[in-house]
């Protein structure tokens, strides 16, 4: 226990404190300490994007960041995407456009898509493909994923 | 009961409702195997051979066992000797349990880079990993055998002193020290080639590839004091896992319960066990639950990829376009143990063309690589890469339209397949006519170095054994349980079939996947079989439920059951036409009429149900870099009946992009010592969203008579045509034939340069003095 470090951070708008070892990644802290298992481990070396989260507004592979680095940060995970008002338009669009099959990569794609729409609210197909290129999906062939993100952007634009 | 099947129209089948399990998947709540935890659980890690082929002289685990936090260590010596070496699996063939056990943990020899040699369970995964590094293994290095040609050479090192020939679906016969063989054919090929006006001979190769599911292999096992073993894991087949595990760890089948969790992709690669027996033996030793999660590099090095191949074709054709003869030499890697996808490759290689004189030599070849396992239409993409290029080349040589040439030699229902059985009903012609009439086929190609390619395939979907259980509740809700793990939306496609048959809304049906204790045996979710085969059994169970409910209505109406009819969920009394009752009202009265309403069935469905697909692709080739860009892609697929069309399209598109990856990027790269050099998702390059365009889909529906709604299954076939279609498009674009997969930039460049040189030589020749 003496080797553990105390980290204070904001996760999905809520202040959280946890103890972790210096060698533990943000992904391990989220999954194994805070039990937020939405972010998935697909490769543990930053190549599949299944662990994508947003740290202080920046799209991040949680497997490639140490847990102690999020001291004082704001971390957004898939668990924080839906609000009291219901699903986020991205989640709704993924369901309606069948933008998921097995679902293991889905939380990562949702967070990458959110990071995109936070920056570029009405992206074109090319921009969507560019922002999703760090996430691997082996089931869909990307067609319905891209359509889901474009549909969510339309839904959000219509709402404004 | 007088009527249960729907009229011409469907109420539920053919619509695309939201899938209930999707909600948990978009909110992060779905429980995948890695999200599962038990109190007091240990974490296991596996030490793997760094050598492709080595005798294990000694293993010293003392330092690892002494590390604080380490609770158990196992090696091959902890694995019991198997009682029965061979397990007959009926239509699936004969499995070798001893070899399966040795594949999970090496005994006297490590047979591939990544072969497990020891394992540790510790309080946390970091300590377990540290401990594995303290295990000392002494190896005697042996020469590795890394491809089919080397393995079949006269002086090849022998990998197994003795081996059982592979028997995946069909048996093979031992032929060489590292290879077994199957031979099939019809007619007289020598005579056929003599009758031909044109004979072409070509060679094709491909490299080992991986399914590339994004979720690794993860399992959690409890071995309790009564020798009851419970496994929570992601598997395509909980019963297959149970059966294999029981034989390997030697406990009775009834002591094992396998609980399938959400599965993050499988594509054929998760129907075999790797880490479960290791976790079980660690759990037994430590007397605590043990979880093992493979790292990504372990997934590449030590699971069940798909075969690299060497294929040699000789085809003969008459000037009028009639194929007269073919000889196929198909050599497929089996990996470390015999039993690769050879027979399915043979089935899919030429089935769609009538070739009167044909001989197929198939070889299942042992090499120092992981044991090859099915990958979506196993064996077909490699065979099609060869055969559909040959067909395209023959059409060009004859100056015939490639669709007309295919049409002239087309196999139709009832024609004999190479193994002798007739092609089951399917409209093979309509598929080609649909391609011909499609705007993509007619559209002009604009710009330099652009080309269009076509490939056509038939694949055979599996039926066999499935189980389903339906329970009707007093509130009108229906619980549907099957033993078929849901890889990508089959809970909804099965719920839809139950709803269609029962005449109720799909929202009334909740579908779940059961553990092995709670339902009858079923084959895994493989072979495009879940929506077709399990679906057909679900329909049979729903029919039985309706019969039970008609009898209940008859009791209430004081008439005979055969006087009650049901249509769209409304029961009617034939003797008193005014009397009707809804499904929900009748369900509410179940306890007045005899109690609960439920039914379970383990059914059997027909195998070798054909499905067809044709792919049309436009590419742009950069002659400077050799890079191939996909500009436009149209997938035509006959699925019999699309139960949930959106997810059917998803299957077509997903399979296609796997085929595109295989065509252009993906390959296992080994060094000269047989060590895998690209065991990561950076270096083994799966297609990304930037590598592919939108993918147009055209669903054809020629009904399958073996399913009440005509479903054929749709999961696999569209992985098969892309490599050949892209190769044909590259030829159309730049005039070179690629005979080696993947068609990576350096190979395309080299082929263009070589062609250029040939053209230069041809131009220079006339000026040379004779």
Short mmCIF file of N, CA, C and O in Angstrom, two decimals, chain A residues 21 23-24 28 31-32 35 37-43 45 47-48 50 78-79 81-82 87 91-92 94-107 110 125-126 128-130 132-144 146-147 150, chain B residues 18-19 22-23 25-28 30 32 34-35 37 124 126-127 130 210-216 263-265 267 294 296 375-376 487-489 644 646-647 649-651 653-655 657-658 666 680-682 684 686-690 692-696:
data_model
loop_
_atom_site.label_atom_id
_atom_site.label_comp_id
_atom_site.label_asym_id
_atom_site.label_seq_id
_atom_site.Cartn_x
_atom_site.Cartn_y
_atom_site.Cartn_z
N UNK A 21 -1.12 2.12 -8.39
CA UNK A 21 0.33 1.99 -8.48
C UNK A 21 0.82 2.87 -9.62
O UNK A 21 0.09 3.12 -10.59
N UNK A 23 2.73 2.19 -11.96
CA UNK A 23 2.83 1.50 -13.25
C UNK A 23 1.46 1.28 -13.90
O UNK A 23 1.38 0.79 -15.02
N UNK A 24 0.39 1.61 -13.19
CA UNK A 24 -0.94 1.30 -13.75
C UNK A 24 -1.39 2.37 -14.74
O UNK A 24 -1.22 3.57 -14.51
N UNK A 28 -6.41 0.76 -16.75
CA UNK A 28 -6.52 -0.14 -15.59
C UNK A 28 -7.26 0.55 -14.45
O UNK A 28 -8.08 -0.07 -13.77
N UNK A 31 -11.00 0.70 -15.31
CA UNK A 31 -11.67 -0.60 -15.34
C UNK A 31 -11.58 -1.34 -14.00
O UNK A 31 -12.58 -1.90 -13.53
N UNK A 32 -10.37 -1.39 -13.42
CA UNK A 32 -10.15 -2.29 -12.29
C UNK A 32 -10.26 -1.61 -10.94
O UNK A 32 -10.40 -2.28 -9.91
N UNK A 35 -14.09 0.58 -11.63
CA UNK A 35 -15.10 -0.34 -12.20
C UNK A 35 -15.93 0.31 -13.31
O UNK A 35 -17.10 -0.02 -13.49
N UNK A 37 -16.12 -0.18 -16.73
CA UNK A 37 -15.59 -1.16 -17.70
C UNK A 37 -16.04 -0.88 -19.13
O UNK A 37 -15.87 -1.72 -20.00
N UNK A 38 -16.60 0.30 -19.36
CA UNK A 38 -17.00 0.64 -20.74
C UNK A 38 -15.81 0.73 -21.68
O UNK A 38 -15.86 0.19 -22.79
N UNK A 39 -14.73 1.38 -21.25
CA UNK A 39 -13.51 1.42 -22.08
C UNK A 39 -12.92 0.02 -22.11
O UNK A 39 -12.78 -0.62 -21.07
N UNK A 40 -12.59 -0.45 -23.31
CA UNK A 40 -12.14 -1.85 -23.46
C UNK A 40 -10.65 -1.91 -23.78
O UNK A 40 -10.11 -1.01 -24.41
N UNK A 41 -10.02 -3.03 -23.40
CA UNK A 41 -8.64 -3.27 -23.81
C UNK A 41 -8.65 -4.17 -25.05
O UNK A 41 -9.09 -5.32 -24.98
N UNK A 42 -8.20 -3.64 -26.18
CA UNK A 42 -8.11 -4.46 -27.38
C UNK A 42 -6.67 -4.81 -27.73
O UNK A 42 -6.41 -5.85 -28.32
N UNK A 43 -5.73 -3.92 -27.37
CA UNK A 43 -4.34 -4.18 -27.75
C UNK A 43 -3.36 -3.74 -26.68
O UNK A 43 -2.25 -4.23 -26.63
N UNK A 45 -1.66 -1.18 -26.60
CA UNK A 45 -0.53 -0.39 -27.11
C UNK A 45 -0.96 0.72 -28.07
O UNK A 45 -0.20 1.15 -28.94
N UNK A 47 -3.17 0.97 -30.52
CA UNK A 47 -3.42 0.78 -31.95
C UNK A 47 -4.86 0.47 -32.32
O UNK A 47 -5.21 0.53 -33.50
N UNK A 48 -5.71 0.13 -31.34
CA UNK A 48 -7.07 -0.26 -31.72
C UNK A 48 -8.12 0.76 -31.31
O UNK A 48 -9.22 0.77 -31.87
N UNK A 50 -10.01 0.93 -28.73
CA UNK A 50 -11.17 0.44 -27.97
C UNK A 50 -11.24 1.08 -26.59
O UNK A 50 -12.29 1.06 -25.95
N UNK A 78 -17.42 6.50 -21.84
CA UNK A 78 -18.71 6.18 -22.46
C UNK A 78 -19.84 6.18 -21.43
O UNK A 78 -20.99 6.50 -21.75
N UNK A 79 -19.50 5.86 -20.19
CA UNK A 79 -20.54 5.82 -19.15
C UNK A 79 -21.16 7.19 -18.91
O UNK A 79 -22.28 7.29 -18.40
N UNK A 81 -21.78 9.40 -21.32
CA UNK A 81 -22.33 9.94 -22.57
C UNK A 81 -23.84 10.19 -22.48
O UNK A 81 -24.33 11.24 -22.88
N UNK A 82 -24.57 9.23 -21.95
CA UNK A 82 -26.01 9.41 -21.80
C UNK A 82 -26.25 10.34 -20.62
O UNK A 82 -25.46 10.39 -19.68
N UNK A 87 -30.40 8.89 -24.10
CA UNK A 87 -29.18 8.58 -24.84
C UNK A 87 -28.64 9.83 -25.53
O UNK A 87 -29.40 10.70 -25.94
N UNK A 91 -25.28 7.75 -29.49
CA UNK A 91 -25.72 6.41 -29.05
C UNK A 91 -27.00 6.02 -29.78
O UNK A 91 -27.14 4.88 -30.26
N UNK A 92 -27.92 6.98 -29.89
CA UNK A 92 -29.19 6.72 -30.57
C UNK A 92 -28.93 6.37 -32.05
O UNK A 92 -29.50 5.41 -32.58
N UNK A 94 -26.15 5.18 -33.41
CA UNK A 94 -25.49 3.87 -33.53
C UNK A 94 -26.52 2.75 -33.47
O UNK A 94 -26.42 1.76 -34.19
N UNK A 95 -27.53 2.90 -32.60
CA UNK A 95 -28.58 1.88 -32.51
C UNK A 95 -29.43 1.85 -33.78
O UNK A 95 -29.68 0.79 -34.36
N UNK A 96 -29.85 3.05 -34.22
CA UNK A 96 -30.79 3.10 -35.35
C UNK A 96 -30.13 2.74 -36.67
O UNK A 96 -30.77 2.15 -37.55
N UNK A 97 -28.86 3.12 -36.84
CA UNK A 97 -28.16 2.84 -38.11
C UNK A 97 -27.38 1.54 -38.06
O UNK A 97 -26.55 1.27 -38.93
N UNK A 98 -27.59 0.74 -37.04
CA UNK A 98 -26.86 -0.51 -36.80
C UNK A 98 -25.34 -0.29 -36.96
O UNK A 98 -24.66 -1.03 -37.64
N UNK A 99 -24.88 0.76 -36.27
CA UNK A 99 -23.45 1.08 -36.31
C UNK A 99 -22.62 0.21 -35.38
O UNK A 99 -21.47 0.53 -35.12
N UNK A 100 -23.20 -0.86 -34.89
CA UNK A 100 -22.43 -1.79 -34.07
C UNK A 100 -22.86 -3.21 -34.38
O UNK A 100 -24.01 -3.44 -34.77
N UNK A 101 -21.92 -4.13 -34.24
CA UNK A 101 -22.29 -5.55 -34.33
C UNK A 101 -21.94 -6.22 -33.01
O UNK A 101 -22.78 -6.34 -32.13
N UNK A 102 -20.66 -6.66 -32.85
CA UNK A 102 -20.35 -7.34 -31.59
C UNK A 102 -20.34 -6.36 -30.42
O UNK A 102 -20.63 -6.73 -29.30
N UNK A 103 -19.98 -5.10 -30.66
CA UNK A 103 -20.07 -4.09 -29.63
C UNK A 103 -18.81 -3.84 -28.82
O UNK A 103 -18.78 -2.94 -27.99
N UNK A 104 -17.74 -4.60 -29.07
CA UNK A 104 -16.53 -4.42 -28.23
C UNK A 104 -15.84 -3.10 -28.55
O UNK A 104 -15.30 -2.45 -27.67
N UNK A 105 -15.89 -2.66 -29.81
CA UNK A 105 -15.21 -1.42 -30.18
C UNK A 105 -16.11 -0.22 -29.99
O UNK A 105 -15.66 0.92 -30.12
N UNK A 106 -17.41 -0.45 -29.73
CA UNK A 106 -18.41 0.61 -29.74
C UNK A 106 -18.10 1.77 -28.78
O UNK A 106 -18.16 2.93 -29.18
N UNK A 107 -17.75 1.48 -27.50
CA UNK A 107 -17.47 2.61 -26.61
C UNK A 107 -16.34 3.50 -27.14
O UNK A 107 -16.44 4.73 -27.05
N UNK A 110 -17.63 5.59 -30.04
CA UNK A 110 -18.52 6.66 -29.55
C UNK A 110 -17.70 7.83 -29.01
O UNK A 110 -18.02 8.99 -29.27
N UNK A 125 -18.10 13.21 -44.76
CA UNK A 125 -17.72 11.80 -44.64
C UNK A 125 -16.21 11.64 -44.44
O UNK A 125 -15.76 10.83 -43.63
N UNK A 126 -15.41 12.45 -45.17
CA UNK A 126 -13.96 12.33 -45.09
C UNK A 126 -13.47 12.65 -43.67
O UNK A 126 -12.60 11.97 -43.14
N UNK A 128 -15.18 12.44 -40.92
CA UNK A 128 -15.58 11.36 -40.01
C UNK A 128 -14.60 10.20 -40.14
O UNK A 128 -14.09 9.68 -39.13
N UNK A 129 -14.30 9.82 -41.37
CA UNK A 129 -13.37 8.69 -41.55
C UNK A 129 -12.00 9.01 -40.96
O UNK A 129 -11.36 8.14 -40.37
N UNK A 130 -11.56 10.25 -41.09
CA UNK A 130 -10.27 10.64 -40.54
C UNK A 130 -10.28 10.50 -39.01
O UNK A 130 -9.34 9.95 -38.43
N UNK A 132 -12.17 8.68 -37.16
CA UNK A 132 -12.40 7.30 -36.68
C UNK A 132 -11.24 6.37 -37.04
O UNK A 132 -11.25 5.20 -36.67
N UNK A 133 -10.25 6.89 -37.75
CA UNK A 133 -9.19 6.00 -38.26
C UNK A 133 -8.31 5.42 -37.16
O UNK A 133 -7.58 4.46 -37.39
N UNK A 134 -8.37 5.99 -35.96
CA UNK A 134 -7.60 5.43 -34.86
C UNK A 134 -8.34 4.33 -34.11
O UNK A 134 -7.84 3.79 -33.13
N UNK A 135 -9.54 4.03 -34.57
CA UNK A 135 -10.34 2.97 -33.94
C UNK A 135 -10.53 1.84 -34.93
O UNK A 135 -10.96 2.08 -36.06
N UNK A 136 -10.25 0.63 -34.49
CA UNK A 136 -10.45 -0.52 -35.37
C UNK A 136 -11.79 -1.19 -35.06
O UNK A 136 -12.13 -1.41 -33.90
N UNK A 137 -12.53 -1.47 -36.13
CA UNK A 137 -13.74 -2.28 -36.01
C UNK A 137 -13.57 -3.43 -37.00
O UNK A 137 -13.23 -3.20 -38.15
N UNK A 138 -13.77 -4.64 -36.54
CA UNK A 138 -13.58 -5.78 -37.43
C UNK A 138 -14.91 -6.32 -37.94
O UNK A 138 -14.93 -7.20 -38.79
N UNK A 139 -16.04 -5.82 -37.40
CA UNK A 139 -17.34 -6.38 -37.77
C UNK A 139 -18.05 -5.61 -38.89
O UNK A 139 -18.67 -6.22 -39.75
N UNK A 140 -18.03 -4.28 -38.84
CA UNK A 140 -18.97 -3.52 -39.67
C UNK A 140 -18.46 -3.14 -41.04
O UNK A 140 -19.25 -2.81 -41.92
N UNK A 141 -17.13 -3.11 -41.23
CA UNK A 141 -16.61 -2.56 -42.49
C UNK A 141 -16.76 -1.05 -42.55
O UNK A 141 -16.56 -0.46 -43.60
N UNK A 142 -17.12 -0.43 -41.44
CA UNK A 142 -17.14 1.03 -41.21
C UNK A 142 -18.31 1.75 -41.86
O UNK A 142 -18.64 2.87 -41.46
N UNK A 143 -18.95 1.19 -42.88
CA UNK A 143 -20.00 1.90 -43.61
C UNK A 143 -21.07 2.42 -42.65
O UNK A 143 -21.33 3.64 -42.57
N UNK A 144 -21.65 1.52 -41.87
CA UNK A 144 -22.77 1.93 -41.00
C UNK A 144 -22.28 2.75 -39.80
O UNK A 144 -23.05 3.55 -39.24
N UNK A 146 -19.86 5.05 -40.04
CA UNK A 146 -19.72 6.41 -40.58
C UNK A 146 -21.10 7.04 -40.73
O UNK A 146 -21.32 8.20 -40.37
N UNK A 147 -22.05 6.27 -41.25
CA UNK A 147 -23.42 6.78 -41.41
C UNK A 147 -24.01 7.17 -40.05
O UNK A 147 -24.75 8.16 -39.94
N UNK A 150 -22.60 10.56 -39.03
CA UNK A 150 -23.18 11.63 -39.85
C UNK A 150 -24.63 11.90 -39.43
O UNK A 150 -25.06 13.05 -39.36
N UNK B 18 -34.77 -2.22 -33.60
CA UNK B 18 -33.59 -2.04 -32.75
C UNK B 18 -33.36 -3.31 -31.96
O UNK B 18 -34.30 -3.96 -31.53
N UNK B 19 -32.08 -3.64 -31.74
CA UNK B 19 -31.82 -4.85 -30.96
C UNK B 19 -31.68 -4.47 -29.49
O UNK B 19 -30.95 -3.54 -29.14
N UNK B 22 -28.34 -3.99 -27.88
CA UNK B 22 -27.56 -2.85 -28.36
C UNK B 22 -27.46 -1.74 -27.33
O UNK B 22 -26.45 -1.05 -27.23
N UNK B 23 -28.51 -1.59 -26.53
CA UNK B 23 -28.56 -0.51 -25.55
C UNK B 23 -27.40 -0.62 -24.56
O UNK B 23 -26.73 0.36 -24.25
N UNK B 25 -24.69 -2.05 -25.11
CA UNK B 25 -23.41 -1.93 -25.82
C UNK B 25 -23.06 -0.48 -26.13
O UNK B 25 -21.88 -0.15 -26.25
N UNK B 26 -24.05 0.39 -26.29
CA UNK B 26 -23.72 1.80 -26.53
C UNK B 26 -23.57 2.59 -25.22
O UNK B 26 -23.13 3.74 -25.25
N UNK B 27 -23.92 1.98 -24.10
CA UNK B 27 -23.77 2.69 -22.83
C UNK B 27 -22.60 2.15 -22.01
O UNK B 27 -22.31 2.67 -20.93
N UNK B 28 -21.91 1.13 -22.52
CA UNK B 28 -20.76 0.59 -21.80
C UNK B 28 -21.13 -0.40 -20.71
O UNK B 28 -20.28 -0.81 -19.94
N UNK B 30 -22.65 -3.47 -21.23
CA UNK B 30 -22.63 -4.88 -21.65
C UNK B 30 -21.47 -5.61 -20.98
O UNK B 30 -20.38 -5.07 -20.87
N UNK B 32 -18.74 -8.07 -21.18
CA UNK B 32 -17.85 -8.92 -21.96
C UNK B 32 -16.96 -9.72 -20.99
O UNK B 32 -16.96 -9.45 -19.78
N UNK B 34 -13.89 -9.74 -20.29
CA UNK B 34 -12.90 -9.03 -19.48
C UNK B 34 -13.56 -8.17 -18.41
O UNK B 34 -12.89 -7.65 -17.53
N UNK B 35 -14.87 -8.00 -18.51
CA UNK B 35 -15.57 -7.17 -17.51
C UNK B 35 -16.07 -8.01 -16.34
O UNK B 35 -16.74 -7.51 -15.44
N UNK B 37 -15.68 -10.25 -13.03
CA UNK B 37 -14.78 -10.41 -11.88
C UNK B 37 -15.43 -11.30 -10.84
O UNK B 37 -16.65 -11.28 -10.69
N UNK B 124 -2.17 -10.38 -8.85
CA UNK B 124 -2.51 -9.40 -9.89
C UNK B 124 -1.75 -9.75 -11.17
O UNK B 124 -0.76 -10.50 -11.14
N UNK B 126 0.23 -8.10 -13.08
CA UNK B 126 1.62 -7.66 -13.19
C UNK B 126 2.56 -8.66 -12.52
O UNK B 126 3.60 -9.02 -13.08
N UNK B 127 2.20 -9.09 -11.31
CA UNK B 127 3.05 -10.06 -10.61
C UNK B 127 3.07 -11.40 -11.36
O UNK B 127 4.11 -12.08 -11.41
N UNK B 130 5.51 -10.93 -14.16
CA UNK B 130 6.89 -10.93 -13.64
C UNK B 130 7.33 -12.37 -13.35
O UNK B 130 8.45 -12.77 -13.67
N UNK B 210 -4.96 -13.51 -39.83
CA UNK B 210 -5.69 -13.68 -38.56
C UNK B 210 -7.08 -13.07 -38.64
O UNK B 210 -7.28 -12.07 -39.32
N UNK B 211 -8.00 -13.65 -37.87
CA UNK B 211 -9.39 -13.16 -37.81
C UNK B 211 -9.44 -11.72 -37.31
O UNK B 211 -10.30 -10.95 -37.71
N UNK B 212 -8.56 -11.37 -36.38
CA UNK B 212 -8.44 -9.98 -35.95
C UNK B 212 -9.59 -9.44 -35.13
O UNK B 212 -9.82 -8.23 -35.12
N UNK B 213 -10.31 -10.32 -34.43
CA UNK B 213 -11.34 -9.83 -33.50
C UNK B 213 -10.70 -8.86 -32.51
O UNK B 213 -9.57 -9.04 -32.08
N UNK B 214 -11.47 -7.81 -32.13
CA UNK B 214 -10.88 -6.75 -31.31
C UNK B 214 -10.81 -7.18 -29.83
O UNK B 214 -9.98 -6.70 -29.08
N UNK B 215 -11.68 -8.08 -29.42
CA UNK B 215 -11.58 -8.62 -28.05
C UNK B 215 -10.64 -9.81 -28.06
O UNK B 215 -10.78 -10.72 -28.88
N UNK B 216 -9.70 -9.80 -27.14
CA UNK B 216 -8.76 -10.93 -27.03
C UNK B 216 -9.49 -12.16 -26.46
O UNK B 216 -10.71 -12.15 -26.34
N UNK B 263 -19.60 -11.51 -26.59
CA UNK B 263 -18.38 -11.89 -27.33
C UNK B 263 -17.99 -10.77 -28.28
O UNK B 263 -18.80 -10.32 -29.09
N UNK B 264 -16.74 -10.33 -28.15
CA UNK B 264 -16.25 -9.20 -28.93
C UNK B 264 -15.61 -9.63 -30.23
O UNK B 264 -14.45 -9.34 -30.49
N UNK B 265 -16.37 -10.34 -31.04
CA UNK B 265 -15.88 -10.80 -32.34
C UNK B 265 -15.28 -12.19 -32.24
O UNK B 265 -14.69 -12.57 -31.23
N UNK B 267 -15.43 -14.63 -35.66
CA UNK B 267 -15.15 -14.92 -37.08
C UNK B 267 -14.59 -16.31 -37.29
O UNK B 267 -13.84 -16.55 -38.24
N UNK B 294 -5.55 -12.97 -22.60
CA UNK B 294 -4.40 -12.96 -23.52
C UNK B 294 -4.06 -11.52 -23.89
O UNK B 294 -4.96 -10.71 -24.11
N UNK B 296 -2.53 -8.92 -26.79
CA UNK B 296 -2.74 -8.94 -28.24
C UNK B 296 -1.65 -9.76 -28.96
O UNK B 296 -1.94 -10.49 -29.90
N UNK B 375 -11.67 -19.33 -40.30
CA UNK B 375 -11.84 -17.88 -40.39
C UNK B 375 -12.87 -17.65 -41.48
O UNK B 375 -12.59 -17.81 -42.65
N UNK B 376 -14.08 -17.32 -41.11
CA UNK B 376 -15.16 -16.87 -41.98
C UNK B 376 -15.03 -17.42 -43.42
O UNK B 376 -14.18 -16.96 -44.17
N UNK B 487 -23.00 -13.24 -32.06
CA UNK B 487 -21.78 -12.53 -32.46
C UNK B 487 -22.09 -11.13 -32.96
O UNK B 487 -21.26 -10.25 -32.89
N UNK B 488 -23.29 -10.93 -33.50
CA UNK B 488 -23.51 -9.63 -34.14
C UNK B 488 -24.98 -9.38 -34.43
O UNK B 488 -25.31 -8.80 -35.46
N UNK B 489 -25.86 -9.80 -33.55
CA UNK B 489 -27.27 -9.47 -33.75
C UNK B 489 -28.19 -10.65 -33.95
O UNK B 489 -29.30 -10.49 -34.43
N UNK B 644 -33.35 -9.59 -40.81
CA UNK B 644 -33.13 -8.21 -40.34
C UNK B 644 -32.22 -7.56 -41.37
O UNK B 644 -30.99 -7.63 -41.25
N UNK B 646 -30.95 -4.74 -42.15
CA UNK B 646 -29.82 -3.86 -41.78
C UNK B 646 -28.63 -4.68 -41.30
O UNK B 646 -27.48 -4.38 -41.63
N UNK B 647 -28.89 -5.69 -40.47
CA UNK B 647 -27.77 -6.50 -39.99
C UNK B 647 -27.25 -7.46 -41.06
O UNK B 647 -26.07 -7.83 -41.04
N UNK B 649 -26.99 -6.54 -44.20
CA UNK B 649 -26.05 -5.65 -44.90
C UNK B 649 -24.76 -5.51 -44.11
O UNK B 649 -23.67 -5.50 -44.69
N UNK B 650 -24.90 -5.42 -42.79
CA UNK B 650 -23.71 -5.32 -41.94
C UNK B 650 -22.81 -6.53 -42.07
O UNK B 650 -21.58 -6.40 -42.10
N UNK B 651 -23.40 -7.72 -42.18
CA UNK B 651 -22.60 -8.94 -42.40
C UNK B 651 -21.89 -8.87 -43.74
O UNK B 651 -20.71 -9.21 -43.86
N UNK B 653 -21.06 -6.21 -45.50
CA UNK B 653 -20.01 -5.18 -45.52
C UNK B 653 -18.81 -5.58 -44.66
O UNK B 653 -17.66 -5.39 -45.07
N UNK B 654 -19.09 -6.13 -43.48
CA UNK B 654 -18.00 -6.51 -42.58
C UNK B 654 -17.14 -7.61 -43.18
O UNK B 654 -15.91 -7.55 -43.12
N UNK B 655 -17.79 -8.60 -43.75
CA UNK B 655 -17.05 -9.70 -44.38
C UNK B 655 -16.21 -9.16 -45.54
O UNK B 655 -15.05 -9.55 -45.72
N UNK B 657 -14.91 -6.18 -45.97
CA UNK B 657 -13.72 -5.42 -45.56
C UNK B 657 -12.65 -6.36 -44.99
O UNK B 657 -11.45 -6.11 -45.17
N UNK B 658 -13.06 -7.45 -44.36
CA UNK B 658 -12.05 -8.44 -43.97
C UNK B 658 -11.37 -9.01 -45.22
O UNK B 658 -10.16 -9.22 -45.24
N UNK B 666 -2.99 -7.71 -45.15
CA UNK B 666 -2.75 -8.55 -43.97
C UNK B 666 -1.89 -9.75 -44.27
O UNK B 666 -2.12 -10.46 -45.24
N UNK B 680 1.34 -7.33 -33.63
CA UNK B 680 0.62 -6.20 -33.03
C UNK B 680 -0.35 -5.63 -34.04
O UNK B 680 -0.21 -5.86 -35.24
N UNK B 681 -1.30 -4.85 -33.55
CA UNK B 681 -2.28 -4.25 -34.47
C UNK B 681 -1.71 -3.04 -35.20
O UNK B 681 -2.39 -2.46 -36.04
N UNK B 682 -0.45 -2.68 -34.91
CA UNK B 682 0.22 -1.68 -35.73
C UNK B 682 0.82 -2.35 -36.96
O UNK B 682 0.67 -1.87 -38.08
N UNK B 684 0.46 -5.73 -37.96
CA UNK B 684 -0.50 -6.56 -38.70
C UNK B 684 -1.65 -5.61 -38.98
O UNK B 684 -2.44 -5.29 -38.10
N UNK B 686 -4.91 -4.18 -39.99
CA UNK B 686 -6.33 -4.32 -40.33
C UNK B 686 -6.77 -3.07 -41.10
O UNK B 686 -6.25 -1.99 -40.84
N UNK B 687 -7.74 -3.19 -41.99
CA UNK B 687 -8.25 -2.00 -42.66
C UNK B 687 -8.84 -1.01 -41.65
O UNK B 687 -9.47 -1.42 -40.66
N UNK B 688 -8.63 0.27 -41.89
CA UNK B 688 -9.24 1.32 -41.06
C UNK B 688 -10.35 1.99 -41.88
O UNK B 688 -10.54 1.70 -43.06
N UNK B 689 -11.02 2.94 -41.23
CA UNK B 689 -12.11 3.64 -41.91
C UNK B 689 -11.62 4.43 -43.11
O UNK B 689 -12.40 4.75 -44.00
N UNK B 690 -10.32 4.74 -43.15
CA UNK B 690 -9.78 5.51 -44.28
C UNK B 690 -9.44 4.62 -45.48
O UNK B 690 -9.17 5.14 -46.56
N UNK B 692 -11.36 2.26 -46.89
CA UNK B 692 -12.49 1.74 -47.66
C UNK B 692 -13.53 2.84 -47.90
O UNK B 692 -13.67 3.75 -47.07
N UNK B 693 -14.26 2.73 -49.01
CA UNK B 693 -15.36 3.67 -49.24
C UNK B 693 -16.66 3.11 -48.64
O UNK B 693 -16.65 2.05 -48.00
N UNK B 694 -17.76 3.83 -48.84
CA UNK B 694 -19.06 3.24 -48.53
C UNK B 694 -19.23 2.00 -49.40
O UNK B 694 -18.72 1.94 -50.52
N UNK B 695 -19.95 1.01 -48.89
CA UNK B 695 -20.05 -0.27 -49.60
C UNK B 695 -21.51 -0.53 -49.94
O UNK B 695 -22.34 -0.73 -49.06
N UNK B 696 -21.79 -0.50 -51.25
CA UNK B 696 -23.17 -0.70 -51.67
C UNK B 696 -23.54 -2.18 -51.56
O UNK B 696 -22.72 -3.06 -51.85
#
